[in-house]
PDB file of C-alpha atoms in Angstrom:
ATOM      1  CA  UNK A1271       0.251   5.887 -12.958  1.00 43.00           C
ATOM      2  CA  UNK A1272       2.126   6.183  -9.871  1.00 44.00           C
ATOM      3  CA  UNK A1273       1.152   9.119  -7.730  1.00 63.00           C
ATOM      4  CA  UNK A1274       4.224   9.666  -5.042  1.00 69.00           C
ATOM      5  CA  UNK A1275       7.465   9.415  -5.742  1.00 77.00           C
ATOM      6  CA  UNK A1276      10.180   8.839  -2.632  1.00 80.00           C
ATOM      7  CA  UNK A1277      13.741   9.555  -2.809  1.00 81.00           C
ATOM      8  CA  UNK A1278      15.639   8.244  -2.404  1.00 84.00           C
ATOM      9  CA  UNK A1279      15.484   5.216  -3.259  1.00 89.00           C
ATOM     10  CA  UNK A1280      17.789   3.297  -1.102  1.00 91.00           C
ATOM     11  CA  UNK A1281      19.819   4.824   2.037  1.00 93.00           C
ATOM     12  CA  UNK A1282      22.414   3.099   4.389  1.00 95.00           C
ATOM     13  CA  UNK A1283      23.309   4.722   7.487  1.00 95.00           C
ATOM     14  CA  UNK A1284      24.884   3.738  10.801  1.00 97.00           C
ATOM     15  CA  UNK A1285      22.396   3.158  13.627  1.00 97.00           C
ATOM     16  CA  UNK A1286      21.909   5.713  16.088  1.00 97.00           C
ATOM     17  CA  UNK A1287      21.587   8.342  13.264  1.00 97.00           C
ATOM     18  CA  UNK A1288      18.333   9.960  11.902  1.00 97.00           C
ATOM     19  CA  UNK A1289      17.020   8.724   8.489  1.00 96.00           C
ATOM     20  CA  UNK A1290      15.469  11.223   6.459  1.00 96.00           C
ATOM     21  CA  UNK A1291      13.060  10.329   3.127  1.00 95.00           C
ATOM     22  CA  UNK A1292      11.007  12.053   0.871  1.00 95.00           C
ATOM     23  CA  UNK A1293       7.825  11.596  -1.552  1.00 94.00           C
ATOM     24  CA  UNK A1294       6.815  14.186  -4.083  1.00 93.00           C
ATOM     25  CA  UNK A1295       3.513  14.126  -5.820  1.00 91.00           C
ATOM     26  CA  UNK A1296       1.537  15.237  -8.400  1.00 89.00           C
ATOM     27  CA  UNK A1297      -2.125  16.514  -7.787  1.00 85.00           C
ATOM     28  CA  UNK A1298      -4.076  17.507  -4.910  1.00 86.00           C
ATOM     29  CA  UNK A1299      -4.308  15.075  -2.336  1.00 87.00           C
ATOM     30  CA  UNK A1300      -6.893  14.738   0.881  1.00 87.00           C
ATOM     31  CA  UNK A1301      -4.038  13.366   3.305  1.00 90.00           C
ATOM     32  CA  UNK A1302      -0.580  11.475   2.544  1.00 93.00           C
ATOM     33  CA  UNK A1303       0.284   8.385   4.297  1.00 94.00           C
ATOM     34  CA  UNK A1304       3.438   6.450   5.316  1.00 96.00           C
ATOM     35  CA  UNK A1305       3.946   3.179   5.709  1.00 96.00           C
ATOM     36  CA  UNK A1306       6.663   0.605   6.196  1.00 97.00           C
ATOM     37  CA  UNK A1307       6.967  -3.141   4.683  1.00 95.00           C
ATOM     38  CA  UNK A1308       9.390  -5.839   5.874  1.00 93.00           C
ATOM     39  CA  UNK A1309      10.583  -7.978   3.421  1.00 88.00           C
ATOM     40  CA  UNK A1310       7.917 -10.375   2.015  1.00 84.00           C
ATOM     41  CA  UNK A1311       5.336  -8.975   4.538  1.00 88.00           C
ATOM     42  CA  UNK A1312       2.425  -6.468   4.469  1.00 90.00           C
ATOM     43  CA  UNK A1313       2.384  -3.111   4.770  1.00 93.00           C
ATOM     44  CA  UNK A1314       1.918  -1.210   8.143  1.00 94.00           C
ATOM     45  CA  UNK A1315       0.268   1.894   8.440  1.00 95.00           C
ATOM     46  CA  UNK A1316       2.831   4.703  10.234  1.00 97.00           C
ATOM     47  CA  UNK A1317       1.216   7.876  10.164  1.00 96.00           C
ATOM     48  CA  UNK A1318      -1.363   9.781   8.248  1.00 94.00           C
ATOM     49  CA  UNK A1319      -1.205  13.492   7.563  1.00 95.00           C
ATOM     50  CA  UNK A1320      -4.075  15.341   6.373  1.00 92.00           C
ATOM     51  CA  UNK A1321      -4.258  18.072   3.207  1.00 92.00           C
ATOM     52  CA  UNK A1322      -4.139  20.754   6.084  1.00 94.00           C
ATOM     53  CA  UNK A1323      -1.569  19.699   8.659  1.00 96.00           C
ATOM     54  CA  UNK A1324       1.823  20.391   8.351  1.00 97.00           C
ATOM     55  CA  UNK A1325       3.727  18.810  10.725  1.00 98.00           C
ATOM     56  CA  UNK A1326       2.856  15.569  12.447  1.00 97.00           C
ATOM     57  CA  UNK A1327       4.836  13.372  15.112  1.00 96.00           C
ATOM     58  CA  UNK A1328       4.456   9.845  16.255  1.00 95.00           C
ATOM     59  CA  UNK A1329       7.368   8.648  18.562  1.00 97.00           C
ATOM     60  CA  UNK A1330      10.421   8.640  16.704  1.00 97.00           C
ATOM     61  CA  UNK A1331       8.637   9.508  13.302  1.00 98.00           C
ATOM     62  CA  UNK A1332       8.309  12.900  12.496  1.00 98.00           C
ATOM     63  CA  UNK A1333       6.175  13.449   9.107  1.00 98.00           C
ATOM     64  CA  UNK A1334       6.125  17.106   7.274  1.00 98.00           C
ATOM     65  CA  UNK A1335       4.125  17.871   4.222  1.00 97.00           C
ATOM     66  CA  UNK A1336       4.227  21.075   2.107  1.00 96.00           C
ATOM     67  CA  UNK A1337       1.429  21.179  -0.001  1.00 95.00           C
ATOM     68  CA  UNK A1338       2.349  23.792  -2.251  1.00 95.00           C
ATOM     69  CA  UNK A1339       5.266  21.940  -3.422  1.00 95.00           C
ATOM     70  CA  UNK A1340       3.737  18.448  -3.420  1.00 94.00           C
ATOM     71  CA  UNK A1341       6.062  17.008  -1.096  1.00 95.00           C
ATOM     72  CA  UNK A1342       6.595  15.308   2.366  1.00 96.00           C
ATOM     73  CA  UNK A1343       9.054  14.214   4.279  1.00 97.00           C
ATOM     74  CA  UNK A1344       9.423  11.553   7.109  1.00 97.00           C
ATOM     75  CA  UNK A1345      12.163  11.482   9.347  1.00 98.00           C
ATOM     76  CA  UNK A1346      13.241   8.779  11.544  1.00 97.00           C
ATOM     77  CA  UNK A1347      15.437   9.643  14.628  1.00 97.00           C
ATOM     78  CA  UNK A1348      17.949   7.764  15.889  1.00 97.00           C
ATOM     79  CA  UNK A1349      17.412   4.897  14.056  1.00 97.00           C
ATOM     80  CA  UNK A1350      17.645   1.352  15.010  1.00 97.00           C
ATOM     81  CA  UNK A1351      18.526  -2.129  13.131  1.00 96.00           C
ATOM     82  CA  UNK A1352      14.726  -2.948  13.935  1.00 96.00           C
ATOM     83  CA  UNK A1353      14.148   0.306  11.168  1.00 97.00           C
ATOM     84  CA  UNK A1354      15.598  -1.793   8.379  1.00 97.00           C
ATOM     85  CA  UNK A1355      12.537  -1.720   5.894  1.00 96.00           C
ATOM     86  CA  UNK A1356      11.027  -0.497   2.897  1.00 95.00           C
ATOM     87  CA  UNK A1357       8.887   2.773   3.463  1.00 96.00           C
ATOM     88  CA  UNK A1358       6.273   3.814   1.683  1.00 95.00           C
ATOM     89  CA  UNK A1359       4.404   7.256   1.025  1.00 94.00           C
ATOM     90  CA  UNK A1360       0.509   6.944   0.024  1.00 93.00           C
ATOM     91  CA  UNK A1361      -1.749   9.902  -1.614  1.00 90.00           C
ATOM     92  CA  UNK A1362      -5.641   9.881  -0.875  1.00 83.00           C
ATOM     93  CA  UNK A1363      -6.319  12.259  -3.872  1.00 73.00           C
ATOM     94  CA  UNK A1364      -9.570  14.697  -3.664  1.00 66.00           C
ATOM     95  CA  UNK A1365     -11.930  13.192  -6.380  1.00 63.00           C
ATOM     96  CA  UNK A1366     -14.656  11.005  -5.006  1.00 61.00           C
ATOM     97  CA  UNK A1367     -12.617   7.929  -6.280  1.00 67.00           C
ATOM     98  CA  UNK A1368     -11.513   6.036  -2.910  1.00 78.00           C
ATOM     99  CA  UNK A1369      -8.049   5.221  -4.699  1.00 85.00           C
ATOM    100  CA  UNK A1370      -4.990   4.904  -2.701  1.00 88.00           C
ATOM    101  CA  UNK A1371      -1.983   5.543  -4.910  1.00 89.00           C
ATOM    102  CA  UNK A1372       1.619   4.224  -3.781  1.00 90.00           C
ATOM    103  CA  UNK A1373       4.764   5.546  -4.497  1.00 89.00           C
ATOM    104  CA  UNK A1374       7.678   3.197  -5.254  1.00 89.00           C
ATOM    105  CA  UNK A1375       9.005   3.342  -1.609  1.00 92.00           C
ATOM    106  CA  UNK A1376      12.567   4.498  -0.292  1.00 94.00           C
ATOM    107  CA  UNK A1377      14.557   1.142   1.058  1.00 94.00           C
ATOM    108  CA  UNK A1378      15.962   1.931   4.420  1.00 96.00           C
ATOM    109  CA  UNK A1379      19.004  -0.579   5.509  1.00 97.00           C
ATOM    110  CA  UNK A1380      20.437   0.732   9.070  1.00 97.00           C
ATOM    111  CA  UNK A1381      24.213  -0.473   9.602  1.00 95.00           C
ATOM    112  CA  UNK A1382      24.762  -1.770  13.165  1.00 90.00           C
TER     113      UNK A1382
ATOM    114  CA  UNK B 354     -11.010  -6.787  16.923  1.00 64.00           C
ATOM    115  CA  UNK B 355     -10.685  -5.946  13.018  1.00 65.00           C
ATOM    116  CA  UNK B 356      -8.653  -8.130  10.712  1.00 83.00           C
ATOM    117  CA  UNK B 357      -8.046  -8.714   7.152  1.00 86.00           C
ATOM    118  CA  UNK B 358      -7.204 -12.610   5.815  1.00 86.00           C
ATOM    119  CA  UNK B 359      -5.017 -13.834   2.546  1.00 87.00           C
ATOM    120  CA  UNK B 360      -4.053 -16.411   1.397  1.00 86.00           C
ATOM    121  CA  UNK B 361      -2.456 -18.636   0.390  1.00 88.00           C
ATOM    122  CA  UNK B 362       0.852 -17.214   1.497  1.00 90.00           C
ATOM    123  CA  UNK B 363       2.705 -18.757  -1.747  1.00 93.00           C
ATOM    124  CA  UNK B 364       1.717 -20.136  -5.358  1.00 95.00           C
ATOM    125  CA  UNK B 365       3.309 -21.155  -8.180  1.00 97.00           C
ATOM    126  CA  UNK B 366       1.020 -21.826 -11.147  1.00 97.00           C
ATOM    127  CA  UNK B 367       1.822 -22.630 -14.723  1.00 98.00           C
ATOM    128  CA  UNK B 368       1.463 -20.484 -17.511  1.00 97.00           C
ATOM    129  CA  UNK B 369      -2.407 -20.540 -18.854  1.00 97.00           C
ATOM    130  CA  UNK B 370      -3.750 -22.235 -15.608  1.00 97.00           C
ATOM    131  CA  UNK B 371      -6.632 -19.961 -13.467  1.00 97.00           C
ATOM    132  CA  UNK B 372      -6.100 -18.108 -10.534  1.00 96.00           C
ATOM    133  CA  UNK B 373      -8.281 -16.955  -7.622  1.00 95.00           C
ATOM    134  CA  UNK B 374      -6.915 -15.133  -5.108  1.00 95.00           C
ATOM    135  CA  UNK B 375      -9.501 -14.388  -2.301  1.00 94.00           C
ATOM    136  CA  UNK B 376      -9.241 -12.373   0.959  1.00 95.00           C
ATOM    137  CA  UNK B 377     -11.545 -11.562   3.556  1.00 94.00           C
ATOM    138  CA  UNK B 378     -12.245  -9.068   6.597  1.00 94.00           C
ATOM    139  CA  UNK B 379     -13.766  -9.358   9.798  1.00 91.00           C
ATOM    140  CA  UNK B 380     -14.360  -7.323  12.370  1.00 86.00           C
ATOM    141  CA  UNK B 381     -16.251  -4.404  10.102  1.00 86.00           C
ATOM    142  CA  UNK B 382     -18.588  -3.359   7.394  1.00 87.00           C
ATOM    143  CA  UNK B 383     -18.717  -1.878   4.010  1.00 90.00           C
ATOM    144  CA  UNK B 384     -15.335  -1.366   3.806  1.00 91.00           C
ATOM    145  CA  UNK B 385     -13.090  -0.309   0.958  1.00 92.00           C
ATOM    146  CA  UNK B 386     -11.489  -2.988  -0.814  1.00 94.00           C
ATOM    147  CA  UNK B 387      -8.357  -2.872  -2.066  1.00 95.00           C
ATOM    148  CA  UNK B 388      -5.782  -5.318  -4.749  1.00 96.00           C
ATOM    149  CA  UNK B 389      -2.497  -4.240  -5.045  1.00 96.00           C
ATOM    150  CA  UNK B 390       0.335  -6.111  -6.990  1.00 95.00           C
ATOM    151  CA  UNK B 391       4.294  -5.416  -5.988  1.00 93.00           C
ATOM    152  CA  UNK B 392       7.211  -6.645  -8.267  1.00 86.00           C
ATOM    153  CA  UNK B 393      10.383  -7.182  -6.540  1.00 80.00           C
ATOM    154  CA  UNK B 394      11.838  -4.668  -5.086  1.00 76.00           C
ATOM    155  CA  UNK B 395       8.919  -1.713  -6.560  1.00 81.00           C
ATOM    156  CA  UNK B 396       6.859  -0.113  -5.315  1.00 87.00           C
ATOM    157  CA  UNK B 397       2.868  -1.258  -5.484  1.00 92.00           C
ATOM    158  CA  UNK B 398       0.572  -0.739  -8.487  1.00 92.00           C
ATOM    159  CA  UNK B 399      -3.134  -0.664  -7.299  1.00 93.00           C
ATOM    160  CA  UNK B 400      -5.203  -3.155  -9.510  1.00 95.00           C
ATOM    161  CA  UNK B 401      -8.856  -3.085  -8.631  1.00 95.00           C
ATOM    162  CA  UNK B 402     -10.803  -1.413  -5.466  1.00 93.00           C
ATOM    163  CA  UNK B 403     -14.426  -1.408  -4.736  1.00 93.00           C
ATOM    164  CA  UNK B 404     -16.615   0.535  -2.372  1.00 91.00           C
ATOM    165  CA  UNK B 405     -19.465  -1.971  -2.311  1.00 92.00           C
ATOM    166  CA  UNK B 406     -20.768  -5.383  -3.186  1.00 94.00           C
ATOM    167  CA  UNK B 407     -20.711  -5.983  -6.847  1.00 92.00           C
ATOM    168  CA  UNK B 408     -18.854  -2.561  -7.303  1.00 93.00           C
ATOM    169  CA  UNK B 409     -15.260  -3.060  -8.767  1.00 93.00           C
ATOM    170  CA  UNK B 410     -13.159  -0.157 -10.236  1.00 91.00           C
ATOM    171  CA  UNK B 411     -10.649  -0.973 -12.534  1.00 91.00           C
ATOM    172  CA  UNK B 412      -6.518   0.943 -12.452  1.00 88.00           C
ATOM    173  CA  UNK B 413      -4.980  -1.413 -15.101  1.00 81.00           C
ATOM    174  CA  UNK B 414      -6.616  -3.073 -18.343  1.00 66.00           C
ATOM    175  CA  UNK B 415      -5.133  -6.854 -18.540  1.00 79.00           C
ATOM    176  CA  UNK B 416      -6.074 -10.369 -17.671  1.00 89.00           C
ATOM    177  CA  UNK B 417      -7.136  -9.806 -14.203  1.00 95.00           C
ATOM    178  CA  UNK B 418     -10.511  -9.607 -12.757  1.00 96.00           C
ATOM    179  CA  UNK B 419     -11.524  -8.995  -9.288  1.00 96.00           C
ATOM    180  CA  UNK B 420     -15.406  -9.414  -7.943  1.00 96.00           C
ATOM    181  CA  UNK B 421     -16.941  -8.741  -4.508  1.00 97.00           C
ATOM    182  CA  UNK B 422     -19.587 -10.940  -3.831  1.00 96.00           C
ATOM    183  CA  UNK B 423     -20.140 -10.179  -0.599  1.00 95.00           C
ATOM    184  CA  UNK B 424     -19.684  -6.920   1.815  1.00 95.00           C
ATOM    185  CA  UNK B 425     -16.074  -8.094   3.056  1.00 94.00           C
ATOM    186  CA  UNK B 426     -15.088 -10.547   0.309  1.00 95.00           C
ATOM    187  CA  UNK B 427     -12.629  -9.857  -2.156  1.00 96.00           C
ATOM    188  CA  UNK B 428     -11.254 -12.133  -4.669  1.00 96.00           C
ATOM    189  CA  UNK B 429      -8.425 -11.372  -7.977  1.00 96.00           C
ATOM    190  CA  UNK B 430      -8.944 -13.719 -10.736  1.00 96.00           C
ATOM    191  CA  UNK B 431      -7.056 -14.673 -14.075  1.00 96.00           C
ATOM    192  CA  UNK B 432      -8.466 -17.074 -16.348  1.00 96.00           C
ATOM    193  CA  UNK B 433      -5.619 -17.974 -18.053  1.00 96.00           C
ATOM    194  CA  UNK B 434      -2.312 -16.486 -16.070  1.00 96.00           C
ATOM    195  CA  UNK B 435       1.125 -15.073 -18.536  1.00 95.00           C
ATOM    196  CA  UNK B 436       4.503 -14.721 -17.039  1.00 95.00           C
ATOM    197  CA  UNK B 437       4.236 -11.066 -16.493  1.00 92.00           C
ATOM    198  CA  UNK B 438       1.385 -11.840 -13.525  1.00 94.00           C
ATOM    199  CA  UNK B 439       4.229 -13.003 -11.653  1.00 94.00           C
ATOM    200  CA  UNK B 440       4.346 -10.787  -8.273  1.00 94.00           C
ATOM    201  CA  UNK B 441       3.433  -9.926  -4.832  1.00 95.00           C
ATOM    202  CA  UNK B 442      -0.095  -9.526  -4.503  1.00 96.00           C
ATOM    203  CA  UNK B 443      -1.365  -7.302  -1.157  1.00 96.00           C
ATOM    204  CA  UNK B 444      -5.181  -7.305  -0.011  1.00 96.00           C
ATOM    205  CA  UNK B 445      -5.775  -3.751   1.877  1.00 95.00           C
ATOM    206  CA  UNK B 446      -8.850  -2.091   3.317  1.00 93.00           C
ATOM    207  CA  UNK B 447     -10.057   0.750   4.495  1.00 90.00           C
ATOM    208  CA  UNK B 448     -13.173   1.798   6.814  1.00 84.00           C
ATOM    209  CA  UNK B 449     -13.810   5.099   5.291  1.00 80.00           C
ATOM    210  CA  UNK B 450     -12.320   7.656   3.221  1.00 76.00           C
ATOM    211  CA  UNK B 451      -9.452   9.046   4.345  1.00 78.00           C
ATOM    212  CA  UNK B 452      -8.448   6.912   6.931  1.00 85.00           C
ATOM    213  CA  UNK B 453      -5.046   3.800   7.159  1.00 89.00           C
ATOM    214  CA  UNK B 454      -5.451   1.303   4.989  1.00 91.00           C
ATOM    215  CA  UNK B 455      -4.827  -2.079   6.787  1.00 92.00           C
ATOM    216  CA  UNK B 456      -2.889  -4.757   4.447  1.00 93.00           C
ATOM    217  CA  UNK B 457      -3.261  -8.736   4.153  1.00 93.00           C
ATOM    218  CA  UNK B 458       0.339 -10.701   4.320  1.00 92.00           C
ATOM    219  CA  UNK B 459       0.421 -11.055   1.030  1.00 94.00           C
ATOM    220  CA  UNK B 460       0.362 -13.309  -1.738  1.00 95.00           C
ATOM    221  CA  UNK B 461       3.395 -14.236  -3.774  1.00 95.00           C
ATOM    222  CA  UNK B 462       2.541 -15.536  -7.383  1.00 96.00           C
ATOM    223  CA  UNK B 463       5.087 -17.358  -9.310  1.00 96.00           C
ATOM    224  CA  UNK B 464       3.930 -17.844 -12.662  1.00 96.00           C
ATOM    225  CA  UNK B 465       6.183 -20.607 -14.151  1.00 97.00           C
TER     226      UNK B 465
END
């Protein structure tokens, strides 16, 4: 079964504006991942944050993670056109099991 | 440099006819291997993964098979494909635990 859940599921919002999304999961993880998909294409790695971080930043992402309510957030400021995607939170759970669990992903349109 | 190849890009394949889907990396060893299947417009549902040649873990019982014959080989099978296998399959890896996961383009499977 799916492991993280995003919310929501779609967002609109005018460019220029920050885009925030969130992924909630259920048991304990090693690190959570985001990362973004373009229609028909691959996934792309954004940022990984580990079990004992709690704030991470790359450029315009900022990623936050609360372990003790199972949930992370990414936020995306000022947001471009070039942002229109599909983004996607990951879990890396604890067990010795090398899965990578995806949740269903949040789709991100950004309105010139 | 380290990359990951799928293909083919697009196939349509009648109902009952085999499938193999292969995909290859370069560029590293021992990875992770990773089959992932995405309907339209969901999220993905991991399929198989392996840590080693000849080792294959199984997420979801059905008519799928995947094998790893060699270290950075990975290949999805059906030997007789329904409807429902219809979908967008992705090819990730990994290095190690706990690290991105880098994705193939995709394959998209209409069964037909």
């Amino acid at each position: 079964s799916q492991q993280g859940e995003e919310d929501p599921q779609a967002l609109s919002i005018q460019e220029g504006e920050n885009a925030t999304m969130n992924c909630s999961y259920k048991t304990s993880i090693n690190n959570l991942q985001w990362y973004r998909q373009n229609s028909g294409r691959g996934l792309v790695h954004l940022i990984l944050i580990r079990s004992n971080e709690r704030e991470k930043h790359s450029g315009r992402l900022r990623v936050t993670l609360d372990t003790s309510k199972k949930s992370s957030s990414l936020l995306i400021t000022a947001s471009r056109a070039a942002d229109t995607a599909s983004y996607f939170c990951a879990t890396a759970g604890l067990n010795r099991d090398d899965k990578i669990i995806f949740g269903k992903g949040t789709r991100l349109h950004i309105l010139p | 440099s380290q990359t990951i190849h799928q293909w083919p890009a697009t196939l349509v394949q009648p109902v009952g006819s085999p499938l193999s889907l292969e995909c290859t990396v370069e560029g590293t060893s021992n990875p992770n291997l990773y089959w992932y299947r995405q309907a339209a417009g969901r999220g993905l549902q991991l399929l198989f993964y392996s840590v080693g040649i000849g080792q294959i873990s199984s997420e979801v019982p059905q008519n799928l098979s995947a094998s790893r014959p060699q270290d950075r080989q990975f290949i999805l099978s059906s030997k007789k494909l329904l409807l429902s296998d219809s979908g967008f399959y992705l090819c990730a890896w990994i290095v190690r635990r706990n690290t991105e996961a880098f994705f193939g383009q995709g394959t998209r499977l209409t069964v037909v």
